[in-house]
Amino acid sequence: MQIQMYDNMISPVADMLRYLTSFSYDILGYCIIEALANPEKDRVKHDGTTISLWLQSLATLCGYLNKKYPMDLTGLLQYVANQLKAHKSLDLILIKELVTKMGGIEATDEMTDDQLHALAGGELLRQEV
């Protein structure tokens, strides 16, 4: 899957895949899981601290595809669960991308004081709690 190497092609490729049949989406899901399960690929870059480009790109593609098209998430979620059972948490990037793309919820690493105050709720909420 060449999409793993060219992250700028994710959105056009996801748009192009709208012509697939439901059976083709199942096959695509299998191919994605097969690519994720490849033991020969490094999941982190050579510095050992950041997630590799291929894994990030594949996770982003999964997020776009599952937002736009009726794909079954069962296999992908089972794969992530199995990875977690094996104490391999790097594949949680898939869950992050699914939530971000499908739910429209953007994870923020650092928030300003104004953002924290806005998310804390108003006086009425504090009185209710």
XYZ file of N, CA and C in Angstrom:
387
model
N 0.845 -1.177 0.000
C 0.000 0.000 0.000
C 0.891 1.240 0.000
N 0.947 1.892 -1.120
C 1.806 3.058 -1.287
C 1.331 4.259 -0.483
N 0.095 4.256 -0.061
C -0.450 5.385 0.703
C 0.313 5.562 2.019
N 0.964 4.512 2.472
C 1.718 4.578 3.717
C 2.917 5.511 3.609
N 3.402 5.721 2.403
C 4.594 6.534 2.218
C 4.292 7.979 1.849
N 3.111 8.229 1.310
C 2.766 9.565 0.830
C 1.544 10.074 1.583
N 1.759 10.739 2.703
C 0.638 11.170 3.534
C -0.188 12.282 2.897
N 0.351 12.977 1.906
C -0.421 14.027 1.244
C -1.450 13.456 0.267
N -1.403 12.179 0.011
C -2.342 11.536 -0.910
C -3.514 10.870 -0.197
N -3.563 10.952 1.124
C -4.593 10.240 1.876
C -5.993 10.727 1.520
N -6.203 12.018 1.541
C -7.534 12.557 1.260
C -7.990 12.275 -0.174
N -7.154 12.498 -1.206
C -7.602 12.160 -2.566
C -7.883 10.670 -2.761
N -7.062 9.827 -2.161
C -7.288 8.387 -2.291
C -8.580 7.989 -1.585
N -8.826 8.565 -0.412
C -10.069 8.271 0.305
C -11.278 8.711 -0.511
N -11.190 9.847 -1.180
C -12.287 10.299 -2.044
C -12.476 9.364 -3.239
N -11.392 8.879 -3.772
C -11.449 8.000 -4.931
C -12.098 6.652 -4.591
N -11.976 6.219 -3.358
C -12.487 4.906 -2.963
C -14.003 4.872 -2.793
N -14.689 5.947 -3.101
C -16.149 5.971 -2.951
C -16.834 5.031 -3.938
N -16.145 4.618 -4.970
C -16.734 3.764 -5.998
C -16.628 2.271 -5.677
N -16.082 1.935 -4.532
C -15.956 0.527 -4.166
C -17.300 -0.046 -3.731
N -17.425 -1.353 -3.859
C -18.619 -2.044 -3.372
C -18.420 -2.390 -1.900
N -19.476 -2.857 -1.251
C -19.349 -3.210 0.166
C -18.381 -4.379 0.346
N -18.360 -5.304 -0.594
C -17.396 -6.401 -0.537
C -15.970 -5.876 -0.664
N -15.779 -4.893 -1.521
C -14.453 -4.297 -1.700
C -13.991 -3.585 -0.436
N -14.927 -2.964 0.301
C -14.564 -2.332 1.571
C -14.104 -3.375 2.587
N -14.742 -4.551 2.569
C -14.304 -5.629 3.459
C -12.891 -6.082 3.110
N -12.611 -6.201 1.827
C -11.270 -6.602 1.391
C -10.251 -5.526 1.755
N -10.627 -4.269 1.589
C -9.735 -3.167 1.957
C -9.432 -3.199 3.454
N -10.455 -3.470 4.264
C -10.242 -3.590 5.707
C -9.268 -4.704 6.041
N -9.393 -5.829 5.348
C -8.462 -6.937 5.547
C -7.039 -6.530 5.161
N -6.900 -5.842 4.033
C -5.568 -5.410 3.577
C -4.932 -4.432 4.562
N -5.744 -3.571 5.147
C -5.223 -2.620 6.136
C -4.732 -3.362 7.367
N -5.522 -4.321 7.851
C -5.108 -5.092 9.030
C -3.860 -5.912 8.718
N -3.794 -6.460 7.525
C -2.610 -7.223 7.124
C -1.366 -6.333 7.105
N -1.513 -5.103 6.617
C -0.382 -4.167 6.603
C 0.010 -3.769 8.023
N -0.979 -3.596 8.887
C -0.687 -3.235 10.274
C 0.014 -4.365 11.019
N -0.328 -5.595 10.685
C 0.211 -6.745 11.410
C 1.578 -7.192 10.901
N 2.130 -6.515 9.928
C 3.424 -6.891 9.367
C 4.517 -6.730 10.430
N 5.120 -7.836 10.881
C 6.125 -7.740 11.951
C 7.464 -7.160 11.492
N 7.667 -7.064 10.192
C 8.941 -6.569 9.673
C 9.042 -5.051 9.682
N 7.927 -4.372 9.879
C 7.936 -2.912 9.854
C 8.125 -2.363 11.264
N 8.957 -1.340 11.366
C 9.170 -0.674 12.647
C 8.015 0.279 12.916
N 7.501 0.257 14.121
C 6.374 1.111 14.482
C 6.821 2.483 14.982
N 8.086 2.603 15.314
C 8.620 3.894 15.748
C 9.774 4.282 14.829
N 10.023 5.577 14.756
C 11.145 6.064 13.951
C 12.451 5.674 14.623
N 13.541 5.932 13.958
C 14.851 5.528 14.471
C 15.207 6.205 15.785
N 14.579 7.366 16.065
C 14.866 8.027 17.342
C 14.213 7.305 18.516
N 13.276 6.406 18.232
C 12.659 5.603 19.279
C 11.567 6.294 20.068
N 11.220 7.517 19.702
C 10.222 8.245 20.490
C 8.962 8.612 19.712
N 9.032 8.675 18.398
C 7.870 9.090 17.615
C 7.371 7.939 16.741
N 6.080 7.962 16.476
C 5.446 6.922 15.677
C 5.893 7.062 14.226
N 6.138 5.936 13.586
C 6.627 5.952 12.205
C 5.573 6.522 11.260
N 6.052 7.046 10.144
C 5.181 7.696 9.167
C 4.161 6.731 8.581
N 4.563 5.502 8.314
C 3.635 4.553 7.696
C 2.472 4.237 8.623
N 2.736 4.109 9.917
C 1.670 3.801 10.871
C 0.739 4.995 11.039
N 1.295 6.191 11.123
C 0.480 7.400 11.230
C -0.384 7.578 9.983
N 0.193 7.370 8.809
C -0.550 7.527 7.556
C -1.664 6.499 7.428
N -1.383 5.268 7.801
C -2.398 4.224 7.727
C -3.528 4.481 8.719
N -3.196 4.982 9.898
C -4.220 5.322 10.887
C -5.086 6.477 10.395
N -4.463 7.470 9.775
C -5.222 8.597 9.224
C -6.140 8.130 8.106
N -5.649 7.256 7.246
C -6.478 6.705 6.178
C -7.676 5.959 6.759
N -7.453 5.167 7.800
C -8.560 4.445 8.444
C -9.605 5.416 8.978
N -9.157 6.502 9.569
C -10.090 7.500 10.077
C -10.927 8.118 8.978
N -10.287 8.516 7.888
C -11.015 9.102 6.754
C -11.994 8.104 6.144
N -11.534 6.877 5.925
C -12.385 5.880 5.280
C -13.607 5.543 6.119
N -13.406 5.370 7.416
C -14.527 4.995 8.268
C -15.487 6.149 8.503
N -15.034 7.365 8.295
C -15.937 8.508 8.389
C -16.822 8.597 7.150
N -16.237 8.363 5.992
C -16.949 8.592 4.735
C -17.748 7.397 4.238
N -17.310 6.192 4.552
C -17.883 5.011 3.915
C -18.314 3.978 4.950
N -19.266 3.111 4.571
C -19.793 2.114 5.517
C -18.857 0.919 5.670
N -17.795 1.105 6.416
C -16.844 0.017 6.641
C -17.083 -0.585 8.019
N -16.850 -1.881 8.112
C -17.018 -2.583 9.375
C -15.761 -2.389 10.222
N -15.941 -1.885 11.427
C -14.812 -1.611 12.321
C -14.433 -2.802 13.201
N -15.199 -3.869 13.146
C -14.985 -4.986 14.061
C -13.568 -5.545 13.970
N -13.102 -5.818 12.774
C -11.767 -6.397 12.605
C -10.667 -5.471 13.081
N -10.794 -4.196 12.762
C -9.784 -3.217 13.164
C -9.747 -3.056 14.684
N -10.918 -2.970 15.297
C -10.974 -2.834 16.757
C -10.480 -4.096 17.452
N -10.777 -5.261 16.880
C -10.274 -6.512 17.448
C -8.755 -6.573 17.343
N -8.212 -6.087 16.242
C -6.756 -6.040 16.081
C -6.125 -5.167 17.165
N -6.694 -3.987 17.390
C -6.158 -3.086 18.419
C -6.274 -3.738 19.797
N -7.402 -4.396 20.067
C -7.576 -5.072 21.358
C -6.538 -6.174 21.538
N -6.277 -6.936 20.494
C -5.265 -7.993 20.579
C -3.868 -7.417 20.787
N -3.581 -6.296 20.153
C -2.288 -5.649 20.349
C -2.146 -5.171 21.795
N -3.221 -4.641 22.351
C -3.170 -4.188 23.741
C -2.978 -5.364 24.698
N -3.602 -6.493 24.402
C -3.408 -7.689 25.232
C -1.953 -8.141 25.203
N -1.298 -7.902 24.072
C 0.113 -8.268 23.923
C 1.043 -7.160 24.416
N 0.484 -6.165 25.117
C 1.235 -5.042 25.686
C 1.917 -4.197 24.612
N 1.248 -4.029 23.473
C 1.743 -3.181 22.384
C 0.746 -2.047 22.202
N 1.066 -0.899 22.746
C 0.104 0.208 22.770
C 0.256 1.196 21.614
N 1.227 1.009 20.756
C 1.422 1.964 19.660
C 0.247 1.987 18.687
N -0.488 0.894 18.605
C -1.620 0.844 17.689
C -2.825 1.618 18.205
N -2.729 2.194 19.380
C -3.797 3.074 19.861
C -3.935 4.316 18.993
N -2.939 4.585 18.165
C -3.031 5.702 17.222
C -4.221 5.497 16.287
N -4.583 4.237 16.032
C -5.761 3.947 15.205
C -7.033 4.451 15.878
N -7.164 4.195 17.165
C -8.347 4.657 17.902
C -8.375 6.179 17.931
N -7.215 6.786 18.147
C -7.142 8.247 18.172
C -7.607 8.842 16.851
N -7.134 8.290 15.749
C -7.517 8.808 14.434
C -8.981 8.537 14.121
N -9.497 7.391 14.533
C -10.920 7.111 14.319
C -11.790 8.113 15.064
N -11.447 8.379 16.317
C -12.224 9.339 17.110
C -12.084 10.741 16.536
N -10.876 11.102 16.147
C -10.641 12.442 15.606
C -11.395 12.660 14.302
N -11.257 11.728 13.372
C -11.869 11.908 12.051
C -13.373 11.659 12.070
N -13.809 10.594 12.721
C -15.227 10.249 12.703
C -16.046 11.132 13.629
N -15.497 11.445 14.776
C -16.250 12.220 15.754
C -16.013 13.708 15.689
N -14.978 14.112 14.971
C -14.670 15.533 14.879
C -14.096 16.095 16.167
N -13.556 15.234 17.009
C -12.987 15.662 18.284
C -11.476 15.738 18.130
N -10.940 16.922 18.233
C -9.504 17.130 18.066
C -8.827 17.096 19.430
N -7.820 16.259 19.577
C -7.071 16.176 20.825
C -6.096 17.343 20.903
N -6.098 18.021 22.027
C -5.212 19.158 22.225
C -4.167 18.789 23.270
N -2.910 18.921 22.895
C -1.839 18.587 23.825
C -1.664 19.653 24.891
N -1.663 20.897 24.488
C -1.498 21.999 25.432
C -2.644 22.979 25.253
N -3.215 23.402 26.368
C -4.335 24.330 26.324
C -3.957 25.611 27.053
N -4.494 26.708 26.553
C -4.279 27.983 27.225
C -5.213 28.067 28.423
N -4.974 29.038 29.283
C -5.838 29.227 30.450
C -7.266 29.555 30.036
N -7.420 30.324 28.970
C -8.761 30.659 28.486
C -9.499 29.416 27.997
N -8.802 28.523 27.318
C -9.430 27.293 26.849
C -9.841 26.408 28.021
N -8.989 26.298 29.014
C -9.328 25.509 30.198
C -10.528 26.090 30.928
N -10.570 27.395 31.048
C -11.687 28.060 31.711
C -12.988 27.835 30.936
N -12.913 27.880 29.610
C -14.104 27.669 28.788
C -14.619 26.237 28.918
N -13.725 25.276 29.043
C -14.134 23.883 29.174
C -14.569 23.521 30.590
N -14.249 24.359 31.555
C -14.587 24.066 32.945
C -16.068 24.240 33.228
N -16.782 24.941 32.375
C -18.208 25.158 32.602
C -18.435 26.444 33.371
N -19.658 26.894 33.363
C -19.999 28.141 34.031
C -20.419 27.932 35.477
N -20.891 28.997 36.083
C -21.321 28.955 37.483
C -22.492 28.002 37.690
N -23.431 27.982 36.744
C -24.593 27.108 36.869
C -24.172 25.643 36.929
N -23.226 25.253 36.103
C -22.733 23.877 36.118
C -22.044 23.566 37.440
N -21.273 24.486 37.943
C -20.573 24.263 39.214
C -21.557 24.138 40.365
N -22.658 24.871 40.312
C -23.673 24.775 41.362
C -24.370 23.419 41.325
N -24.578 22.896 40.131
C -25.253 21.606 39.987
C -24.374 20.454 40.458
N -23.079 20.616 40.330
C -22.164 19.547 40.713
C -21.877 19.683 42.172
